[in-house]
């Protein structure tokens, strides 16, 4: 134990710097494995429960009609009871909430909130609600990896990176797309590209993929889709397809937000009951649309020529997803968007299929449809492109994918002014997700990286003793005054006040010195000193609050901001 304690301080100091390091890479790998273990447990629980009453996982067509009607209501009751038991204030779930926590809490997730996501997600997905498993996976991944950093009491800036590692591992473990998972985290969640962040996240995503393949095999949900290369005469039609996907994505986003707005005043139990009623009714008529994306994908692949069935699945999938997510069923949006996009792409492939006389291009159009819907709905064009590249394993699809993604994304953004569905949900929940330029810079540097230990301390001195100390000390060396009382103590920063000395009054100035944890970043220092723009804070180890580790001065904050594009 003693050697462990000796090893931690230099590790923390190293991780306080925003630089690439072997230590951070190894921690990212460990965080990815922890996240992958949680997601594997999550997925196995769903598969195990569904095995009781389904012949094939996520295929509700084999379930008797009466059971399809009852199952969503059972799940709604269980999720409602869970909400009451854990606390409704912990009911903020999914990727939007994770983005919020990344920005304001360095990715550290509340335990009760995570339990609700884990149990509620299993319940919802097992019952056939049209939600994705990636929402809970992202939440669980961030919790697992950030908990490692919290346990080791690492600097908050490194815990934020570990949370990103857990998210990447969670997505990779959900879809077996490690590269797309990395890009999704950088593009959608962290919204930045920095090498020292990218490398450990890449390792964590690899760990998630390897762990998933060890348990569930090498394939993915799209392994059954046959994809072929497309000749150039498809490109003009694909551009039109991309525009159509942008329109559908806009309709989907607006419908989801409208549903959330209309029913926001309803109690959770009532909203879940309505979601169960709609899911049961539509599931009775179109069971292929129930569940995550797997059922829709299966029927898009096996029946590309059955337009009536595909169109029914397409409409039902949109209604079920908007209903479930809009009314508060725990789960993600990416999986259902994949399913909607694949069915839409298969429908759009019917026309070129008539031209060439067969439906061999249906699988390719299905995957391109998935990419177009993902880009426009989530505002993740690069992640969508990477997903196609990984799933298709065919570099010749990169060009048509770029065309579809561009047409879809530009249509949604420019002509309909559609924001990312995640940001719309954050605005609706009134959860902050934007940082000031100064905080954005300062959050990346831990206080341990800027620690100053060359200072003097005087305990309960007279003014004459303070003046004598200031005159004998180097000009740049801080002088701390320790005021001890019967029940507590506090520190002050002593200096000469030139403006006051000209009036004949005391030329000494004493500024109160507050305390911060060694895990804090320079953003917390800025929050303490930003208004007065002078002074210092003492840094303590949480386990030994009586002995300061060192001092961080306002001049260090100022210097850091001046080096970063003159932000002060």
Coordinates of C-alpha atoms in Angstrom, one line a residue:
X1 CA 0.0 0.0 0.0
X2 CA 2.8 2.4 0.9
X3 CA 4.5 1.9 -2.5
X4 CA 1.2 2.5 -4.2
X5 CA 0.8 5.8 -2.4
X6 CA 4.3 6.8 -3.4
X7 CA 3.6 6.0 -7.1
X8 CA 0.4 8.0 -7.3
X9 CA 1.7 11.6 -6.8
X10 CA 4.1 11.6 -9.8
X11 CA 1.3 9.9 -11.9
X12 CA -1.1 12.7 -11.0
X13 CA 1.4 15.4 -11.8
X14 CA 2.1 13.8 -15.2
X15 CA -1.6 13.5 -16.1
X16 CA -2.3 17.1 -15.1
X17 CA -0.4 18.1 -18.3
X18 CA -2.3 18.1 -21.6
X19 CA 0.2 15.9 -23.4
X20 CA 0.4 12.4 -24.8
X21 CA 1.8 10.0 -22.2
X22 CA 2.2 6.2 -21.8
X23 CA 0.5 6.5 -18.4
X24 CA -2.7 8.0 -19.9
X25 CA -2.7 5.5 -22.7
X26 CA -2.6 2.6 -20.2
X27 CA -5.3 4.1 -18.1
X28 CA -7.4 4.7 -21.2
X29 CA -6.9 1.0 -22.1
X30 CA -7.9 0.0 -18.6
X31 CA -10.9 2.3 -18.6
X32 CA -12.0 0.9 -22.0
X33 CA -11.9 -2.7 -20.6
X34 CA -14.0 -1.7 -17.6
X35 CA -16.5 0.0 -19.9
X36 CA -16.5 -3.0 -22.2
X37 CA -17.2 -5.3 -19.3
X38 CA -20.2 -3.2 -18.3
X39 CA -21.6 -3.1 -21.8
X40 CA -21.1 -6.9 -22.3
X41 CA -23.0 -7.5 -19.0
X42 CA -25.7 -5.1 -20.3
X43 CA -26.0 -6.9 -23.6
X44 CA -25.9 -10.4 -22.1
X45 CA -28.8 -9.4 -19.7
X46 CA -30.9 -8.4 -22.7
X47 CA -30.1 -11.5 -24.7
X48 CA -30.7 -13.7 -21.7
X49 CA -34.1 -12.1 -20.9
X50 CA -35.3 -12.2 -24.5
X51 CA -34.2 -15.9 -24.8
X52 CA -37.0 -16.7 -22.4
X53 CA -39.8 -15.7 -24.9
X54 CA -38.1 -15.0 -28.3
X55 CA -36.8 -17.5 -30.7
X56 CA -34.2 -15.0 -32.0
X57 CA -32.9 -12.0 -30.1
X58 CA -34.7 -8.7 -31.0
X59 CA -37.1 -10.6 -33.4
X60 CA -40.6 -10.0 -32.0
X61 CA -42.4 -11.6 -34.9
X62 CA -42.2 -15.0 -33.3
X63 CA -43.9 -13.7 -30.1
X64 CA -47.7 -14.3 -29.9
X65 CA -49.9 -11.2 -30.5
X66 CA -51.2 -11.1 -26.9
X67 CA -47.7 -11.2 -25.4
X68 CA -46.6 -8.4 -27.8
X69 CA -49.5 -6.3 -26.4
X70 CA -48.7 -7.0 -22.8
X71 CA -44.9 -6.8 -22.8
X72 CA -44.6 -3.0 -23.2
X73 CA -47.0 -2.4 -20.4
X74 CA -45.0 -4.6 -18.0
X75 CA -41.8 -2.8 -18.9
X76 CA -43.5 0.6 -18.4
X77 CA -44.6 -0.3 -14.9
X78 CA -41.2 -1.6 -14.0
X79 CA -39.4 1.5 -15.3
X80 CA -41.9 3.7 -13.5
X81 CA -41.3 1.9 -10.2
X82 CA -37.6 2.1 -10.8
X83 CA -37.9 5.9 -11.3
X84 CA -39.8 6.3 -8.0
X85 CA -37.4 4.0 -6.2
X86 CA -34.1 5.7 -7.4
X87 CA -35.6 9.2 -7.7
X88 CA -37.1 11.0 -10.6
X89 CA -34.4 13.7 -10.4
X90 CA -32.0 11.1 -11.6
X91 CA -34.0 10.4 -14.7
X92 CA -31.7 12.4 -17.1
X93 CA -30.2 9.7 -19.3
X94 CA -28.5 8.9 -22.6
X95 CA -26.0 10.7 -24.8
X96 CA -27.3 14.3 -24.2
X97 CA -26.8 13.9 -20.5
X98 CA -23.3 12.4 -21.0
X99 CA -22.4 15.4 -23.2
X100 CA -23.6 17.7 -20.4
X101 CA -21.5 15.9 -17.8
X102 CA -18.5 15.9 -20.0
X103 CA -18.6 19.7 -20.2
X104 CA -19.5 20.7 -16.7
X105 CA -18.4 17.7 -14.5
X106 CA -15.5 16.2 -16.4
X107 CA -17.5 13.2 -17.4
X108 CA -18.2 11.9 -13.9
X109 CA -21.6 10.2 -13.8
X110 CA -23.9 9.9 -10.8
X111 CA -24.3 6.3 -9.5
X112 CA -28.1 6.4 -9.1
X113 CA -28.5 7.9 -12.6
X114 CA -26.3 5.1 -14.0
X115 CA -28.3 2.4 -12.2
X116 CA -31.5 3.8 -13.7
X117 CA -29.9 3.7 -17.2
X118 CA -28.6 0.2 -16.7
X119 CA -31.8 -1.4 -15.4
X120 CA -34.2 0.8 -17.3
X121 CA -32.3 0.2 -20.6
X122 CA -32.4 -3.6 -20.1
X123 CA -36.1 -3.5 -19.4
X124 CA -37.0 -1.2 -22.3
X125 CA -34.9 -3.2 -24.9
X126 CA -36.1 -6.5 -23.6
X127 CA -39.7 -5.4 -24.0
X128 CA -39.4 -4.3 -27.7
X129 CA -39.4 -0.5 -27.3
X130 CA -37.8 1.1 -30.3
X131 CA -34.7 2.5 -28.6
X132 CA -31.0 1.8 -29.1
X133 CA -28.6 0.1 -26.8
X134 CA -25.8 2.7 -27.5
X135 CA -27.5 5.3 -25.2
X136 CA -27.1 3.1 -22.1
X137 CA -23.7 1.9 -23.4
X138 CA -22.4 5.4 -23.7
X139 CA -23.7 6.2 -20.2
X140 CA -22.3 3.0 -18.7
X141 CA -19.0 3.4 -20.5
X142 CA -18.5 7.0 -19.2
X143 CA -19.4 5.9 -15.7
X144 CA -17.0 2.9 -15.7
X145 CA -13.9 4.6 -17.1
X146 CA -14.4 7.9 -15.1
X147 CA -14.9 5.8 -11.9
X148 CA -11.4 4.5 -12.4
X149 CA -10.0 8.0 -12.5
X150 CA -12.2 9.0 -9.5
X151 CA -10.9 6.0 -7.5
X152 CA -7.3 7.0 -8.1
X153 CA -8.2 10.6 -7.5
X154 CA -6.6 11.7 -10.7
X155 CA -6.8 15.3 -12.0
X156 CA -10.2 16.2 -13.5
X157 CA -8.7 17.0 -16.9
X158 CA -7.5 13.3 -17.2
X159 CA -10.8 12.0 -15.8
X160 CA -12.5 13.8 -18.7
X161 CA -10.3 12.0 -21.2
X162 CA -11.0 8.7 -19.4
X163 CA -14.7 9.3 -19.7
X164 CA -14.2 9.8 -23.5
X165 CA -12.3 6.5 -23.5
X166 CA -15.3 4.7 -21.8
X167 CA -17.7 6.3 -24.3
X168 CA -15.7 5.1 -27.3
X169 CA -15.4 1.6 -25.8
X170 CA -19.1 1.6 -25.1
X171 CA -20.0 2.4 -28.7
X172 CA -17.4 0.0 -30.1
X173 CA -18.7 -2.7 -27.9
X174 CA -22.3 -2.0 -29.1
X175 CA -21.7 -2.0 -32.8
X176 CA -18.3 -3.5 -33.3
X177 CA -17.1 -0.4 -35.1
X178 CA -14.0 0.8 -33.3
X179 CA -12.9 3.5 -35.7
X180 CA -16.4 5.0 -36.0
X181 CA -16.6 5.0 -32.2
X182 CA -13.5 7.1 -31.9
X183 CA -14.7 9.6 -34.5
X184 CA -18.1 9.8 -32.9
X185 CA -16.6 10.7 -29.5
X186 CA -14.3 13.4 -31.0
X187 CA -17.0 14.8 -33.3
X188 CA -20.2 14.6 -31.2
X189 CA -19.3 14.2 -27.5
X190 CA -16.0 16.0 -26.9
X191 CA -16.3 18.2 -30.0
X192 CA -12.5 18.6 -30.4
X193 CA -9.5 16.9 -32.1
X194 CA -6.3 16.7 -30.0
X195 CA -3.7 14.1 -30.3
X196 CA -3.2 13.6 -26.5
X197 CA -6.9 12.8 -26.3
X198 CA -7.2 10.9 -29.5
X199 CA -4.6 8.2 -28.7
X200 CA -6.0 6.8 -25.4
X201 CA -9.5 7.0 -26.8
X202 CA -8.3 5.0 -29.8
X203 CA -6.8 2.3 -27.5
X204 CA -10.0 2.2 -25.4
X205 CA -12.1 1.7 -28.5
X206 CA -9.9 -1.1 -29.6
X207 CA -10.3 -2.8 -26.2
X208 CA -14.1 -2.5 -26.5
X209 CA -14.1 -4.1 -29.9
X210 CA -11.8 -7.0 -28.9
X211 CA -13.8 -7.7 -25.7
X212 CA -17.1 -7.7 -27.6
X213 CA -15.7 -10.0 -30.3
X214 CA -14.4 -12.4 -27.7
X215 CA -18.0 -12.7 -26.3
X216 CA -20.3 -12.2 -29.3
X217 CA -18.1 -13.1 -32.2
X218 CA -16.6 -11.2 -35.1
X219 CA -19.8 -10.1 -36.9
X220 CA -22.1 -7.1 -36.4
X221 CA -25.7 -6.3 -37.0
X222 CA -25.1 -5.6 -40.6
X223 CA -23.1 -8.7 -41.4
X224 CA -26.0 -10.2 -43.3
X225 CA -26.2 -7.3 -45.7
X226 CA -24.7 -8.0 -49.1
X227 CA -22.9 -4.8 -50.5
X228 CA -21.6 -4.4 -54.0
X229 CA -19.8 -1.5 -55.7
X230 CA -21.9 1.0 -57.5
X231 CA -21.2 2.4 -61.0
X232 CA -21.1 6.1 -61.6
X233 CA -24.5 6.3 -63.1
X234 CA -26.0 5.9 -59.6
X235 CA -24.4 9.1 -58.3
X236 CA -27.0 11.6 -59.5
X237 CA -29.8 9.5 -58.0
X238 CA -27.8 9.1 -54.8
X239 CA -27.6 12.9 -54.5
X240 CA -31.4 13.0 -54.6
X241 CA -31.6 10.1 -52.1
X242 CA -29.4 12.2 -49.8
X243 CA -31.7 15.1 -50.1
X244 CA -34.7 12.9 -49.2
X245 CA -32.8 11.6 -46.2
X246 CA -32.2 15.1 -45.0
X247 CA -35.9 15.9 -45.2
X248 CA -36.8 12.7 -43.3
X249 CA -34.1 13.4 -40.7
X250 CA -35.5 16.9 -40.2
X251 CA -39.1 15.6 -39.8
X252 CA -37.8 13.0 -37.4
X253 CA -35.9 15.5 -35.2
X254 CA -38.8 18.0 -35.2
X255 CA -41.3 15.3 -34.3
X256 CA -39.2 14.0 -31.5
X257 CA -38.8 17.5 -30.0
X258 CA -42.5 18.3 -30.4
X259 CA -43.4 15.1 -28.6
X260 CA -41.1 16.0 -25.7
X261 CA -42.5 19.5 -25.5
X262 CA -46.1 18.5 -25.6
X263 CA -45.9 15.8 -22.9
X264 CA -43.2 17.4 -20.7
X265 CA -45.8 18.3 -17.9
X266 CA -47.0 14.7 -17.7
X267 CA -45.9 12.5 -14.9
X268 CA -43.3 9.9 -15.9
X269 CA -45.7 7.0 -15.3
X270 CA -48.3 8.5 -17.5
X271 CA -45.8 9.1 -20.3
X272 CA -44.5 5.6 -20.1
X273 CA -48.0 4.2 -20.1
X274 CA -48.8 6.1 -23.3
X275 CA -45.5 4.9 -24.9
X276 CA -46.5 1.4 -24.0
X277 CA -50.0 1.8 -25.5
X278 CA -48.6 3.1 -28.8
X279 CA -45.8 0.5 -28.9
X280 CA -48.2 -2.3 -28.2
X281 CA -50.7 -1.2 -30.8
X282 CA -48.2 -0.7 -33.6
X283 CA -46.2 -3.7 -32.6
X284 CA -49.4 -5.8 -32.9
X285 CA -49.8 -4.7 -36.5
X286 CA -46.1 -4.4 -37.5
X287 CA -44.0 -6.6 -35.2
X288 CA -41.0 -6.2 -37.5
X289 CA -40.6 -2.6 -36.3
X290 CA -40.2 -3.5 -32.6
X291 CA -36.9 -3.6 -30.7
X292 CA -33.7 -1.8 -31.7
X293 CA -32.5 -1.8 -35.2
X294 CA -31.9 -5.6 -35.7
X295 CA -35.5 -6.5 -36.7
X296 CA -35.8 -3.7 -39.3
X297 CA -32.4 -4.6 -40.7
X298 CA -33.4 -8.3 -41.0
X299 CA -36.5 -7.6 -43.0
X300 CA -34.9 -5.0 -45.2
X301 CA -32.3 -7.6 -46.2
X302 CA -34.6 -10.6 -46.6
X303 CA -37.5 -8.8 -48.4
X304 CA -36.0 -5.9 -50.5
X305 CA -38.8 -6.2 -53.1
X306 CA -41.8 -6.1 -50.7
X307 CA -42.4 -2.4 -50.8
X308 CA -45.6 -2.5 -48.8
X309 CA -44.0 -4.3 -45.9
X310 CA -40.9 -2.1 -46.0
X311 CA -42.9 1.1 -46.1
X312 CA -45.0 -0.1 -43.1
X313 CA -41.8 -0.9 -41.2
X314 CA -40.4 2.5 -42.1
X315 CA -43.4 4.5 -40.9
X316 CA -43.9 2.3 -37.8
X317 CA -40.2 2.6 -36.9
X318 CA -40.3 6.4 -37.0
X319 CA -43.5 6.5 -34.9
X320 CA -42.3 4.0 -32.4
X321 CA -38.9 5.7 -32.0
X322 CA -40.4 9.2 -31.6
X323 CA -42.9 7.9 -29.2
X324 CA -40.5 5.9 -27.0
X325 CA -37.7 8.5 -26.8
X326 CA -40.1 11.5 -26.7
X327 CA -42.0 10.1 -23.8
X328 CA -39.0 9.1 -21.7
X329 CA -38.3 5.4 -22.3
X330 CA -34.6 4.9 -21.4
X331 CA -32.5 4.0 -24.4
X332 CA -30.5 5.5 -27.3
X333 CA -31.4 7.1 -30.6
X334 CA -28.5 5.9 -32.8
X335 CA -29.7 2.3 -33.2
X336 CA -33.3 3.2 -34.3
X337 CA -31.8 5.8 -36.7
X338 CA -29.7 3.1 -38.2
X339 CA -32.8 0.9 -38.6
X340 CA -34.8 3.8 -40.2
X341 CA -32.0 4.7 -42.5
X342 CA -31.5 1.1 -43.7
X343 CA -35.1 0.6 -44.4
X344 CA -35.3 3.9 -46.2
X345 CA -32.2 3.1 -48.3
X346 CA -33.7 -0.3 -49.2
X347 CA -36.9 1.5 -50.4
X348 CA -35.0 4.0 -52.4
X349 CA -33.1 1.1 -54.1
X350 CA -36.3 -0.1 -55.7
X351 CA -36.0 2.3 -58.6
X352 CA -32.4 1.4 -59.7
X353 CA -33.4 -2.2 -59.1
X354 CA -36.1 -1.9 -61.8
X355 CA -33.5 -0.4 -64.1
X356 CA -30.9 -3.2 -63.7
X357 CA -33.5 -5.9 -63.4
X358 CA -32.6 -7.2 -59.9
X359 CA -32.3 -6.1 -56.3
X360 CA -28.5 -6.6 -55.9
X361 CA -27.9 -3.0 -55.0
X362 CA -30.4 -3.0 -52.1
X363 CA -27.8 -3.9 -49.5
X364 CA -25.5 -1.1 -50.6
X365 CA -28.3 1.5 -50.7
X366 CA -29.4 0.3 -47.2
X367 CA -26.0 1.0 -45.7
X368 CA -25.8 4.4 -47.5
X369 CA -29.3 5.2 -46.1
X370 CA -28.0 4.5 -42.6
X371 CA -25.1 6.9 -43.2
X372 CA -27.3 9.6 -44.6
X373 CA -29.8 9.5 -41.7
X374 CA -27.0 9.3 -39.1
X375 CA -25.2 12.4 -40.6
X376 CA -28.4 14.5 -40.7
X377 CA -30.0 13.5 -37.5
X378 CA -27.0 13.4 -35.2
X379 CA -24.8 15.9 -37.1
X380 CA -22.0 13.4 -37.3
X381 CA -21.0 13.2 -41.0
X382 CA -17.5 12.0 -40.4
X383 CA -18.6 9.3 -37.9
X384 CA -21.3 8.2 -40.4
X385 CA -18.6 7.9 -43.2
X386 CA -16.4 5.8 -40.9
X387 CA -19.3 3.6 -40.0
X388 CA -19.9 2.8 -43.7
X389 CA -16.3 2.2 -44.3
X390 CA -16.0 -0.3 -41.4
X391 CA -19.3 -2.1 -42.0
X392 CA -19.0 -2.4 -45.7
X393 CA -15.2 -3.2 -45.8
X394 CA -15.3 -1.9 -49.3
X395 CA -13.3 1.3 -50.0
X396 CA -15.2 1.9 -53.3
X397 CA -18.3 2.8 -51.3
X398 CA -16.5 5.8 -49.8
X399 CA -17.3 8.1 -52.7
X400 CA -21.1 7.4 -52.9
X401 CA -21.2 7.6 -49.1
X402 CA -19.6 11.0 -49.2
X403 CA -22.2 12.2 -51.7
X404 CA -25.2 10.9 -49.7
X405 CA -23.8 12.2 -46.4
X406 CA -23.1 15.6 -47.9
X407 CA -26.5 16.0 -49.6
X408 CA -28.3 14.8 -46.5
X409 CA -26.4 16.9 -44.0
X410 CA -26.5 20.1 -46.1
X411 CA -30.2 19.7 -46.7
X412 CA -31.0 19.4 -43.0
X413 CA -28.6 22.2 -41.9
X414 CA -28.9 24.8 -44.6
X415 CA -32.5 24.5 -45.9
X416 CA -34.2 23.4 -42.6
X417 CA -31.8 24.9 -40.0
X418 CA -31.9 21.6 -38.1
X419 CA -29.6 21.3 -35.1
X420 CA -28.1 18.0 -33.8
X421 CA -30.8 16.1 -32.0
X422 CA -28.5 15.9 -29.0
X423 CA -28.1 19.6 -28.7
X424 CA -31.8 20.1 -29.1
X425 CA -32.5 17.7 -26.3
X426 CA -29.9 19.5 -24.1
X427 CA -31.6 22.9 -24.8
X428 CA -35.0 21.3 -24.0
X429 CA -33.7 19.9 -20.7
X430 CA -31.9 23.2 -20.0
X431 CA -28.6 21.5 -19.4
X432 CA -25.5 23.6 -20.2
X433 CA -23.1 22.2 -22.7
X434 CA -21.1 25.2 -23.9
X435 CA -17.9 26.4 -22.3
X436 CA -16.4 29.9 -22.5
X437 CA -13.2 30.0 -24.5
X438 CA -11.2 30.6 -21.3
X439 CA -12.8 27.6 -19.5
X440 CA -12.3 25.4 -22.6
X441 CA -8.5 26.1 -22.4
X442 CA -8.2 25.9 -18.6
X443 CA -10.1 22.7 -18.2
X444 CA -7.4 20.9 -20.0
X445 CA -4.7 21.7 -17.5
X446 CA -4.6 20.4 -14.0
X447 CA -3.5 22.5 -11.1
X448 CA -0.7 20.0 -10.3
X449 CA 1.0 21.0 -13.6
X450 CA 1.2 24.6 -12.4
X451 CA 2.0 24.0 -8.7
X452 CA 4.3 26.5 -7.1
X453 CA 6.1 25.3 -4.0
X454 CA 8.6 28.2 -3.6
X455 CA 6.8 30.4 -1.0
X456 CA 7.1 31.4 2.6
X457 CA 4.6 31.1 5.4
X458 CA 4.4 33.3 8.5
X459 CA 2.0 32.3 11.3
X460 CA 0.1 35.1 13.1
X461 CA 2.8 37.8 12.4
X462 CA 2.6 41.5 13.1
X463 CA 2.6 44.0 10.3
X464 CA 6.2 44.8 11.1
X465 CA 7.2 41.1 10.7
X466 CA 5.3 41.0 7.4
X467 CA 7.1 44.1 6.1
X468 CA 10.5 42.7 7.2
X469 CA 9.7 39.4 5.4
X470 CA 8.6 41.1 2.2
X471 CA 11.8 43.3 2.2
X472 CA 14.1 40.3 2.6
X473 CA 12.3 37.9 0.1
X474 CA 12.9 37.7 -3.7
X475 CA 10.4 39.9 -5.5
X476 CA 8.6 37.0 -7.2
X477 CA 8.3 34.8 -4.2
X478 CA 4.8 34.7 -2.6
X479 CA 4.3 35.3 1.1
X480 CA 1.5 33.5 2.9
X481 CA 0.1 34.6 6.2
X482 CA -1.4 31.8 8.4
X483 CA -4.1 33.1 10.8
X484 CA -4.8 30.4 13.4
X485 CA -7.8 30.5 15.6
X486 CA -9.3 28.3 18.2
X487 CA -11.5 26.3 15.8
X488 CA -10.0 26.9 12.4
X489 CA -7.3 28.6 10.3
X490 CA -7.1 30.4 7.1
X491 CA -4.5 31.9 4.8
X492 CA -3.8 35.3 3.3
X493 CA -1.5 36.4 0.5
X494 CA 0.5 39.4 1.7
X495 CA 2.0 42.0 -0.6
X496 CA 2.7 45.7 -0.8
X497 CA -0.2 47.9 -2.0
X498 CA 1.4 50.7 -3.9
X499 CA -1.8 52.7 -4.3
X500 CA -2.5 52.7 -0.6
X501 CA 1.0 53.6 0.4
X502 CA 0.8 57.0 -1.4
X503 CA -2.0 58.1 1.0
X504 CA 0.0 57.4 4.1
X505 CA -2.2 54.5 5.1
X506 CA -0.9 50.9 5.7
X507 CA 1.1 49.8 2.6
X508 CA 0.3 46.2 3.2
X509 CA -2.4 44.3 1.3
X510 CA -3.9 41.0 2.4
X511 CA -5.9 38.9 0.0
X512 CA -7.8 35.8 1.2
X513 CA -6.5 32.5 -0.1
X514 CA -9.1 29.8 -0.8
X515 CA -8.3 26.1 -1.1
X516 CA -8.8 23.7 -4.0
X517 CA -8.4 19.9 -4.4
X518 CA -5.4 18.5 -6.1
X519 CA -7.8 17.1 -8.7
X520 CA -8.9 20.6 -9.8
X521 CA -8.0 22.2 -13.1
X522 CA -7.0 25.7 -13.8
X523 CA -10.7 26.4 -14.7
X524 CA -11.5 26.2 -11.0
X525 CA -8.7 28.5 -10.2
X526 CA -10.1 31.0 -12.7
X527 CA -13.5 30.7 -11.1
X528 CA -12.0 31.6 -7.7
X529 CA -9.8 34.5 -8.9
X530 CA -11.3 35.7 -12.1
X531 CA -13.4 38.5 -10.6
X532 CA -10.6 40.1 -8.6
X533 CA -7.8 39.1 -11.1
X534 CA -5.2 38.8 -8.4
X535 CA -4.3 36.5 -5.5
X536 CA -3.7 32.8 -5.2
X537 CA -5.3 29.5 -4.2
X538 CA -3.8 26.7 -2.1
X539 CA -3.8 23.2 -3.4
X540 CA -4.5 20.3 -1.0
X541 CA -4.4 16.6 -1.2
X542 CA -7.9 15.4 -0.4
X543 CA -6.5 12.8 2.1
X544 CA -4.4 15.3 4.0
X545 CA -6.2 18.6 4.2
X546 CA -3.8 20.0 6.8
X547 CA -0.7 20.1 4.6
X548 CA -0.8 22.2 1.4
X549 CA 0.8 20.7 -1.7
X550 CA 1.6 24.1 -3.1
X551 CA 0.2 27.4 -4.5
X552 CA -1.3 28.5 -7.8
X553 CA -1.1 32.3 -8.5
X554 CA -3.4 34.4 -10.7
X555 CA -0.3 35.3 -12.8
X556 CA -0.1 31.6 -13.8
X557 CA -3.7 31.6 -15.0
X558 CA -3.1 34.9 -16.9
X559 CA 0.0 33.5 -18.5
X560 CA -1.8 30.3 -19.6
X561 CA -4.6 32.3 -21.2
X562 CA -2.3 34.7 -22.9
X563 CA -0.4 31.8 -24.5
X564 CA -3.7 30.4 -25.8
X565 CA -4.8 33.0 -28.4
X566 CA -4.8 35.9 -26.0
X567 CA -8.0 34.9 -24.3
X568 CA -7.8 37.2 -21.4

